[in-house]
Tab-separated table of C-alpha atoms in Angstrom:
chain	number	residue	atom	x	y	z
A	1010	UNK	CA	0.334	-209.623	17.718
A	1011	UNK	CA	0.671	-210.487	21.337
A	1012	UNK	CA	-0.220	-213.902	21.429
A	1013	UNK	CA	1.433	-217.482	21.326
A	1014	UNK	CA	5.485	-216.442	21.697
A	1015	UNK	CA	4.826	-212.873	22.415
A	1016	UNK	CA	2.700	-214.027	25.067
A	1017	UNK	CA	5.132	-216.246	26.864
A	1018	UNK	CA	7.651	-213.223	26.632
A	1019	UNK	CA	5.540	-211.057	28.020
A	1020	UNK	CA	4.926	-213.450	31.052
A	1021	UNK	CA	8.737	-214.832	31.389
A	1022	UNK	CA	10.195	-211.454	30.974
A	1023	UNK	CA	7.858	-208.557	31.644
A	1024	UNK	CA	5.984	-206.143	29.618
A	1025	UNK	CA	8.970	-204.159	28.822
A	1026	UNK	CA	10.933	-206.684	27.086
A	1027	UNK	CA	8.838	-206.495	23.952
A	1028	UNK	CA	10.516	-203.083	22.635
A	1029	UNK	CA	13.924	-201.998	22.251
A	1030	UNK	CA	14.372	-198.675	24.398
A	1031	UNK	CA	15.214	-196.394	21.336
A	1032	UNK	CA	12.304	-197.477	19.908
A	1033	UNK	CA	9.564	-196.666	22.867
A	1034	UNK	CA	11.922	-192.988	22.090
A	1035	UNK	CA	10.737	-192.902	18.768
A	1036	UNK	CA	6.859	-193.766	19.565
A	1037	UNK	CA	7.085	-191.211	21.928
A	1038	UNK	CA	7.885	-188.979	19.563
A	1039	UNK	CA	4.380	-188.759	18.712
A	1040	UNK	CA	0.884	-186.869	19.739
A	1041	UNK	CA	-0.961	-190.039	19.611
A	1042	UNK	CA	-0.248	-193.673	18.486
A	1043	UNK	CA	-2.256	-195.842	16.767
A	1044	UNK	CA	-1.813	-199.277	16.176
A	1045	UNK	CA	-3.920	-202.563	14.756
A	1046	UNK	CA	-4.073	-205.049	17.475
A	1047	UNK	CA	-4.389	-208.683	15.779
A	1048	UNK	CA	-5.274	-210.675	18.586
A	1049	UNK	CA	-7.625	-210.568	21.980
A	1050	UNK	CA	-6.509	-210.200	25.105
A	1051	UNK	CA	-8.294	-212.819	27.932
A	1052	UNK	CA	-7.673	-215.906	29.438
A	1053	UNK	CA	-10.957	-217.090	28.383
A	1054	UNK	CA	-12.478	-218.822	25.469
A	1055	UNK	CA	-11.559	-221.946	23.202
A	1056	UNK	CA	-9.868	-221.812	19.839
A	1057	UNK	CA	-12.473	-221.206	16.852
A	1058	UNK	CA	-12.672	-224.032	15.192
A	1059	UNK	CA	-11.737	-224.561	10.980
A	1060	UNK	CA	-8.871	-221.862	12.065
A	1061	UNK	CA	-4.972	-222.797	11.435
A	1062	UNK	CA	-4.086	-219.844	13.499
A	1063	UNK	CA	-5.392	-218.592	16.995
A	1064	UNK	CA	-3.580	-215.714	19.301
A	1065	UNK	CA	-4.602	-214.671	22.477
A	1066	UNK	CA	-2.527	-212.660	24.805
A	1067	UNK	CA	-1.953	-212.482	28.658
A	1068	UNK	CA	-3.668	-209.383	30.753
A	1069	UNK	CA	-0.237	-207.749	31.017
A	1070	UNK	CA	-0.179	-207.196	27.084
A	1071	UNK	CA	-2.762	-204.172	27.595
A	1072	UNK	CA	0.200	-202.738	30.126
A	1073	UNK	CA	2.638	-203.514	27.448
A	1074	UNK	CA	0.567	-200.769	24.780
A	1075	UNK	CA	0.289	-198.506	27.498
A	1076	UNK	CA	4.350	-198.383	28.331
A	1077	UNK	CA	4.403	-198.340	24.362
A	1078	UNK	CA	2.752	-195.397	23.851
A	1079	UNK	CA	-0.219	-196.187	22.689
A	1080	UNK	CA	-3.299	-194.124	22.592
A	1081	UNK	CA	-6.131	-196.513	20.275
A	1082	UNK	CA	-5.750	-199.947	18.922
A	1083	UNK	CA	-8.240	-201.181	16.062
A	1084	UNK	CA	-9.654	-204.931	16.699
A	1085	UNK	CA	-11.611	-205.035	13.222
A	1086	UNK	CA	-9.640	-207.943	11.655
A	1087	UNK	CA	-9.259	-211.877	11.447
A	1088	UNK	CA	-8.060	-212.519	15.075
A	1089	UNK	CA	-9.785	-210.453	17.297
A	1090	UNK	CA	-12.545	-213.073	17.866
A	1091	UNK	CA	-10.097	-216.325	17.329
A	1092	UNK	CA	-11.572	-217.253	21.557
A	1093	UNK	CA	-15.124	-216.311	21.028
A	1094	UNK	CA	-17.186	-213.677	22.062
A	1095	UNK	CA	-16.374	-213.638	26.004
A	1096	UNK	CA	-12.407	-212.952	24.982
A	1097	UNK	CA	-13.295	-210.124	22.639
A	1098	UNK	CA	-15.212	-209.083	25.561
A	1099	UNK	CA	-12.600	-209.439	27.785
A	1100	UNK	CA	-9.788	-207.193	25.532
A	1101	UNK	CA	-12.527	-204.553	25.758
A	1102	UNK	CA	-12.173	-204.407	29.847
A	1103	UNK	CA	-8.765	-204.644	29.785
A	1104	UNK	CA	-7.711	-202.024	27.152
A	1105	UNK	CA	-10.024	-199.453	28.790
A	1106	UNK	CA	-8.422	-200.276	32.751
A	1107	UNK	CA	-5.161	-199.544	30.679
A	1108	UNK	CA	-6.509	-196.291	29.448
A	1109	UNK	CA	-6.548	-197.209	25.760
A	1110	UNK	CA	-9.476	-196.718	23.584
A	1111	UNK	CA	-10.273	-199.160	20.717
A	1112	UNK	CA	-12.098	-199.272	17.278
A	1113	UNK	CA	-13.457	-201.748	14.857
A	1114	UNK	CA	-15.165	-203.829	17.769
A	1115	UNK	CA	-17.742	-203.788	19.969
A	1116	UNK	CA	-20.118	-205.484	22.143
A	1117	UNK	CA	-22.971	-205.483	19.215
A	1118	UNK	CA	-23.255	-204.254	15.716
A	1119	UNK	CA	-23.461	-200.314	16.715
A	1120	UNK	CA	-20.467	-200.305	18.828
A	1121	UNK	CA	-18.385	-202.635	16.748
A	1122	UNK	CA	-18.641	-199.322	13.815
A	1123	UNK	CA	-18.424	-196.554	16.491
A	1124	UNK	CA	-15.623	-194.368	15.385
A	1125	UNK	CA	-12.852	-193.326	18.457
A	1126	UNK	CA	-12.130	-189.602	18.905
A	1127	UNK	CA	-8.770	-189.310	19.771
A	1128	UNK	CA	-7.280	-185.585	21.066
A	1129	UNK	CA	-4.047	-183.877	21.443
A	1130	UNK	CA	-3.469	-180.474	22.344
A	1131	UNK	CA	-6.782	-179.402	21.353
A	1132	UNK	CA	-6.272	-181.597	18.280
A	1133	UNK	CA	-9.197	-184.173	17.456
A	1134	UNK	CA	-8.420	-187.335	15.334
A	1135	UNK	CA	-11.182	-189.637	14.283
A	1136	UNK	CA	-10.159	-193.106	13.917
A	1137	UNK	CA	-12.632	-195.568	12.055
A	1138	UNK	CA	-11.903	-199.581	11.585
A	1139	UNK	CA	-13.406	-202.335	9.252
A	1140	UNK	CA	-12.373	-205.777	8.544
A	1141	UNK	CA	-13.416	-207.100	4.837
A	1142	UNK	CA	-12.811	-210.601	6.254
A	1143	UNK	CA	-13.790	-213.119	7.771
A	1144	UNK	CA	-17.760	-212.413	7.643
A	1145	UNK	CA	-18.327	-214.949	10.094
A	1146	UNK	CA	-16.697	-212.600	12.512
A	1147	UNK	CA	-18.673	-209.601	12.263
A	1148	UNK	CA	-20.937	-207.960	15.158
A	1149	UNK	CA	-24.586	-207.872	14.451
A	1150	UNK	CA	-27.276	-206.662	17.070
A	1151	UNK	CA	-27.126	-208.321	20.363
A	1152	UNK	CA	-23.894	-209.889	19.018
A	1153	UNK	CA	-20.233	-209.221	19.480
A	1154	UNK	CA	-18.021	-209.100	16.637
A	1155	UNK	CA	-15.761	-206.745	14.268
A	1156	UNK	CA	-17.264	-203.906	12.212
A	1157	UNK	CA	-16.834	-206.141	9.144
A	1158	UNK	CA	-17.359	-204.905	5.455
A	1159	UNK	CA	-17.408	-206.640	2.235
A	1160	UNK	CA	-14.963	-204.303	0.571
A	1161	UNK	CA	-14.427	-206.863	-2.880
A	1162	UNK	CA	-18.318	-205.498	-4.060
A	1163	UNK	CA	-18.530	-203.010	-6.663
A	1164	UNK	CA	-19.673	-200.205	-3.905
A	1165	UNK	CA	-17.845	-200.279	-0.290
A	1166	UNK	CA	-20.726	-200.867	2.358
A	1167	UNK	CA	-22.959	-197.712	2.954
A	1168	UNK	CA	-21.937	-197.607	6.386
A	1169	UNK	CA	-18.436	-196.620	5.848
A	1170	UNK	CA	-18.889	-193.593	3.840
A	1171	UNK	CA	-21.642	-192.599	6.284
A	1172	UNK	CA	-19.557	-192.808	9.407
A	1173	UNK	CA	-16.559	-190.872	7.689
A	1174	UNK	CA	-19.447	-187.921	6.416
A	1175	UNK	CA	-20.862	-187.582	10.131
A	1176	UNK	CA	-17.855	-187.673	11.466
A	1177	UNK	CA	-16.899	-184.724	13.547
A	1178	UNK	CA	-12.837	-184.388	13.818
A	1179	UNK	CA	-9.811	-182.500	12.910
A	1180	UNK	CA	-8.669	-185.551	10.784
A	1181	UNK	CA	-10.305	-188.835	9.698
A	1182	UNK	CA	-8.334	-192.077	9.758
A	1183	UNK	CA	-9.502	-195.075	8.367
A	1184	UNK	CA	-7.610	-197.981	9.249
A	1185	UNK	CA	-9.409	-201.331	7.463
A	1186	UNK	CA	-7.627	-204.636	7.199
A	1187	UNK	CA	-8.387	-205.754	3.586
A	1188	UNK	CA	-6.904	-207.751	1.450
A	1189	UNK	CA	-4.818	-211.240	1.330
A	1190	UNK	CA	-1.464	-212.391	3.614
A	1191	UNK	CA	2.118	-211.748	1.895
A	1192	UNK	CA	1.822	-209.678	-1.184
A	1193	UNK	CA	4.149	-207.251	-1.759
A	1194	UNK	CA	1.471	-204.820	-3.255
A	1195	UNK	CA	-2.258	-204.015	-3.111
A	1196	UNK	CA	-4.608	-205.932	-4.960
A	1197	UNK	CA	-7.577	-204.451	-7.178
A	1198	UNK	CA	-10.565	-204.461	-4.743
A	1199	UNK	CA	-8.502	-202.787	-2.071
A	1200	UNK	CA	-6.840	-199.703	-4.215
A	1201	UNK	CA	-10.673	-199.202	-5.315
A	1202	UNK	CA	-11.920	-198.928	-1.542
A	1203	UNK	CA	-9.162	-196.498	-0.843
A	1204	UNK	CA	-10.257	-194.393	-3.558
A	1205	UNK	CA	-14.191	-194.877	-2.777
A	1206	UNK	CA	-13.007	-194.000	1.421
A	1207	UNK	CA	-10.773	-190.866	0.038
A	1208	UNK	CA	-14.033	-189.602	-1.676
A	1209	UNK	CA	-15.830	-190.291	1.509
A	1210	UNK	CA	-13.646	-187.886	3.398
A	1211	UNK	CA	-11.071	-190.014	4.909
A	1212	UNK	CA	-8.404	-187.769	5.397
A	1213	UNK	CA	-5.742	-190.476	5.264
A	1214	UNK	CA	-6.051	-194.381	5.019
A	1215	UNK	CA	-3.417	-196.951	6.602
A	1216	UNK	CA	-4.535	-200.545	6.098
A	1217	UNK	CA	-2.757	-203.933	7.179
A	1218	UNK	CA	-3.204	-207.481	6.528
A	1219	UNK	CA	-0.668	-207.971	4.541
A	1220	UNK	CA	2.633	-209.075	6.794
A	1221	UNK	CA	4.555	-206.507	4.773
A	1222	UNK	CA	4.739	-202.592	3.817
A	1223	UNK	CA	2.930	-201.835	1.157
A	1224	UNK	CA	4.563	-198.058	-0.448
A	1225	UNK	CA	3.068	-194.769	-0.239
A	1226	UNK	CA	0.508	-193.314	-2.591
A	1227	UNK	CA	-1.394	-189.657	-1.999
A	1228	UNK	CA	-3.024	-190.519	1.343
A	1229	UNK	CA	-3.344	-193.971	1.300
A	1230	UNK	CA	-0.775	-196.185	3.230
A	1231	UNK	CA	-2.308	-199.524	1.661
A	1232	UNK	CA	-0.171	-201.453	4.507
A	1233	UNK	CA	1.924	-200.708	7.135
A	1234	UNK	CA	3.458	-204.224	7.437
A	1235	UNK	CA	4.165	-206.049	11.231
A	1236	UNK	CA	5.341	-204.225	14.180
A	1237	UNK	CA	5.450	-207.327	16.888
A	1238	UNK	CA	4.994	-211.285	16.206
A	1239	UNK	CA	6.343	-214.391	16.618
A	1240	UNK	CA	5.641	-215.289	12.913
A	1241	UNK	CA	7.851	-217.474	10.605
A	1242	UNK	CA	10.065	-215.171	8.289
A	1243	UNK	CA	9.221	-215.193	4.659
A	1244	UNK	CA	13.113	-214.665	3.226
A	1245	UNK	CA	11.978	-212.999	0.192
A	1246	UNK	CA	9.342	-210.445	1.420
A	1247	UNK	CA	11.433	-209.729	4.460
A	1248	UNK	CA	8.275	-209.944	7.049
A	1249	UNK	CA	10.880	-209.611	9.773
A	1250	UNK	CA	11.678	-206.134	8.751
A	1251	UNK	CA	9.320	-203.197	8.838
A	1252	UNK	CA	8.602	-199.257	9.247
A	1253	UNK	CA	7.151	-197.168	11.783
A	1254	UNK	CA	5.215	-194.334	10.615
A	1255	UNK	CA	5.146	-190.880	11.975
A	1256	UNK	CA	2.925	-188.141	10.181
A	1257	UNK	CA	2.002	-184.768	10.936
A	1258	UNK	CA	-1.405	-184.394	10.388
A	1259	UNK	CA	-1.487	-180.785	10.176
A	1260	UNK	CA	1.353	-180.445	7.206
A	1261	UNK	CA	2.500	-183.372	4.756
A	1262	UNK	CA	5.513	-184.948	6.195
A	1263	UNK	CA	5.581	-188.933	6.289
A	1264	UNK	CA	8.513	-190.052	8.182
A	1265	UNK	CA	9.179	-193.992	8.226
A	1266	UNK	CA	11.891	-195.710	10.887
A	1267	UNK	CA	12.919	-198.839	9.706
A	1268	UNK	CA	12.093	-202.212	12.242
A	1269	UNK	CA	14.097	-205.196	12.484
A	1270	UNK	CA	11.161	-207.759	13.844
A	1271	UNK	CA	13.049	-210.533	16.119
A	1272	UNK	CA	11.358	-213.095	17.784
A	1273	UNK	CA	8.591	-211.792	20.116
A	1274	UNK	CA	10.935	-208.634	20.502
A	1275	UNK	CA	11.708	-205.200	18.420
A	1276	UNK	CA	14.186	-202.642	17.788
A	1277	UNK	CA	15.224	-200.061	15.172
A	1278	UNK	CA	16.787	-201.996	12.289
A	1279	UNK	CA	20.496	-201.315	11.447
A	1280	UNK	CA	23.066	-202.251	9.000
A	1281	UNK	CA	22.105	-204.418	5.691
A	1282	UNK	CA	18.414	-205.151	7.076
A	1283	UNK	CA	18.001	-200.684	7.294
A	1284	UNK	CA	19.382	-200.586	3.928
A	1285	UNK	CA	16.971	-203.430	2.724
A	1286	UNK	CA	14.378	-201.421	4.383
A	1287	UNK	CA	15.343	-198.262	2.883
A	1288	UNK	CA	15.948	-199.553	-1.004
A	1289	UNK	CA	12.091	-201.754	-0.633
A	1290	UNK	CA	10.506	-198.307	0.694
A	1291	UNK	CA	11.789	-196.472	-2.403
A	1292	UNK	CA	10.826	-198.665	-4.657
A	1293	UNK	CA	7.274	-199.033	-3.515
A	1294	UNK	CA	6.563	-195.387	-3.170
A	1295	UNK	CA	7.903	-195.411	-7.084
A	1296	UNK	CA	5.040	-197.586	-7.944
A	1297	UNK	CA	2.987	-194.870	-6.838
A	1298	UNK	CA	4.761	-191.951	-8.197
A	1299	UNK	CA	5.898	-190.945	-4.625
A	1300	UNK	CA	9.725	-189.632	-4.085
A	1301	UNK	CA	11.201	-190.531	-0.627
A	1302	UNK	CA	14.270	-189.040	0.877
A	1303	UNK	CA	16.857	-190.040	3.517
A	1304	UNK	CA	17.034	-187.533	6.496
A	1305	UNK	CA	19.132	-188.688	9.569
A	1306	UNK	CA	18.875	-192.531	8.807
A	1307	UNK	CA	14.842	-191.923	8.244
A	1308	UNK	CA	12.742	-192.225	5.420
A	1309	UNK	CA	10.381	-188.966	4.122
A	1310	UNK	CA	8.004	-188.666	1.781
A	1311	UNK	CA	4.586	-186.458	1.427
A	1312	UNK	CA	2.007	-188.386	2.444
A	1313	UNK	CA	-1.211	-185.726	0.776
């Protein structure tokens, strides 16, 4: 989230005061980075009215991604349209003059459930986004909006298992944002989609919505918690502390950094808050029947 706080940093302090220099290392580390981008970028639009909570970041925030590391963002969630439809429009121009590509969006109902093809050394990754809320967001034709899908019904939306099937990649990920704000574990609807999107063909699933990491079942990552914000810290769930996740697509290996989350800025977590990180990880993957180990201060599990 690069809005509100983050925002300001960004445009008192630069782009490159939002990340702790180890951890650009550590993104670096990677082929290709993909993150969920909960906010637009524009100075356009008005706040969306009956909303408690609207972020919208300065035009350096798409330089700020690119210093990052980051290849493809995914706009299908709650905030991507909290300034309208000439904002969302707006993010589009500037995350593509910053050379990043973007999914679960689009300028009408076609484009907003486009799939991205990312590549890496002759590597292709297909990257496919859906928001299950809010419905009033959603693209339709003519109409700018998130690839939205009502992922609580008995059978996910046809258009999801479609685009995974005709999907022509390497590897499929399937990145929704489902689900409510602060729980420590999935809820029904949402383990129910990942299993309907695993029998799709998504090759691996890593959600968000939550706030917090969510542990580690046989492809499914049903959150990956906060990377960036300016948001109030929940002392029991910890939302200030997180995990960055590096997997090799081509074998099994999960590897999970933990985050300390400070105010509008991050680094690599250390101390008690690594250990917290490190005992809430474990436990979570339990849940799931997933065994993590410790290798050089970093988490690893198998993520198939």
């Amino acid at each position: 989230m690069l809005g509100r706080g983050v925002g300001e940093r960004i445009l008192t302090d630069g782009p490159d005061s939002l990340f702790a220099p180890e951890l650009v290392t550590a993104v670096r580390e990677a082929d290709l980075c993909v993150v969920n981008l909960e906010c637009c970028i524009s100075e356009r639009g008005a706040p969306a009215p009956g909303k408690v909570f609207h972020f919208r970041a300065p035009a350096a925030s798409a330089s700020a991604l690119a210093r990052l590391g980051v290849d493809c963002v995914t706009l299908a969630n709650n905030h991507a349209l909290d300034f309208g439809p000439n904002a969302l429009l707006d993010t589009f121009a500037h995350l593509e003059s910053a050379g990043i590509q973007w999914v679960g969006a689009g300028a009408d109902l076609d484009e907003a459930r486009a799939p991205a093809v990312l590549e890496a050394g002759g590597y292709r990754l297909g990257v496919i986004a859906a928001a299950d809320h809010p419905a009033d967001y959603a693209a339709a034709p003519g109409r700018p909006g998130v690839a939205f899908a009502d992922l609580c019904r008995r059978n996910i939306p046809d258009w999801l298992p479609e685009a995974i099937r005709e999907l022509d990649a390497d590897a499929i990920l399937v990145s929704p944002h489902w689900g409510p704000n602060m729980l420590a574990e999935p809820v029904a609807h949402v383990r129910a989609a990942a299993g309907a999107l695993l029998e799709a063909g998504a090759t691996l699933i890593a959600g968000h919505s939550a706030h917090v990491f969510h542990g580690l079942d046989r492809r499914v990552l049903y959150d990956v918690g906060d990377f960036l914000d300016d948001y109030a810290v929940d002392r029991r769930l910890r939302n200030d502390l997180g995990l960055l996740f590096l997997l090799d697509l081509d074998g099994d290996r999960l590897e999970a950094i933990p985050l300390k989350l400070e105010f509008a800025h991050t680094r690599l977590a250390d101390g008690d808050d690594a250990a917290w990180v490190r005992r809430r990880f474990r436990e979570a993957c339990a849940a799931f029947g997933t065994e993590v180990a410790q290798e050089d201060g970093r988490l690893v599990a198998r993520w198939r």
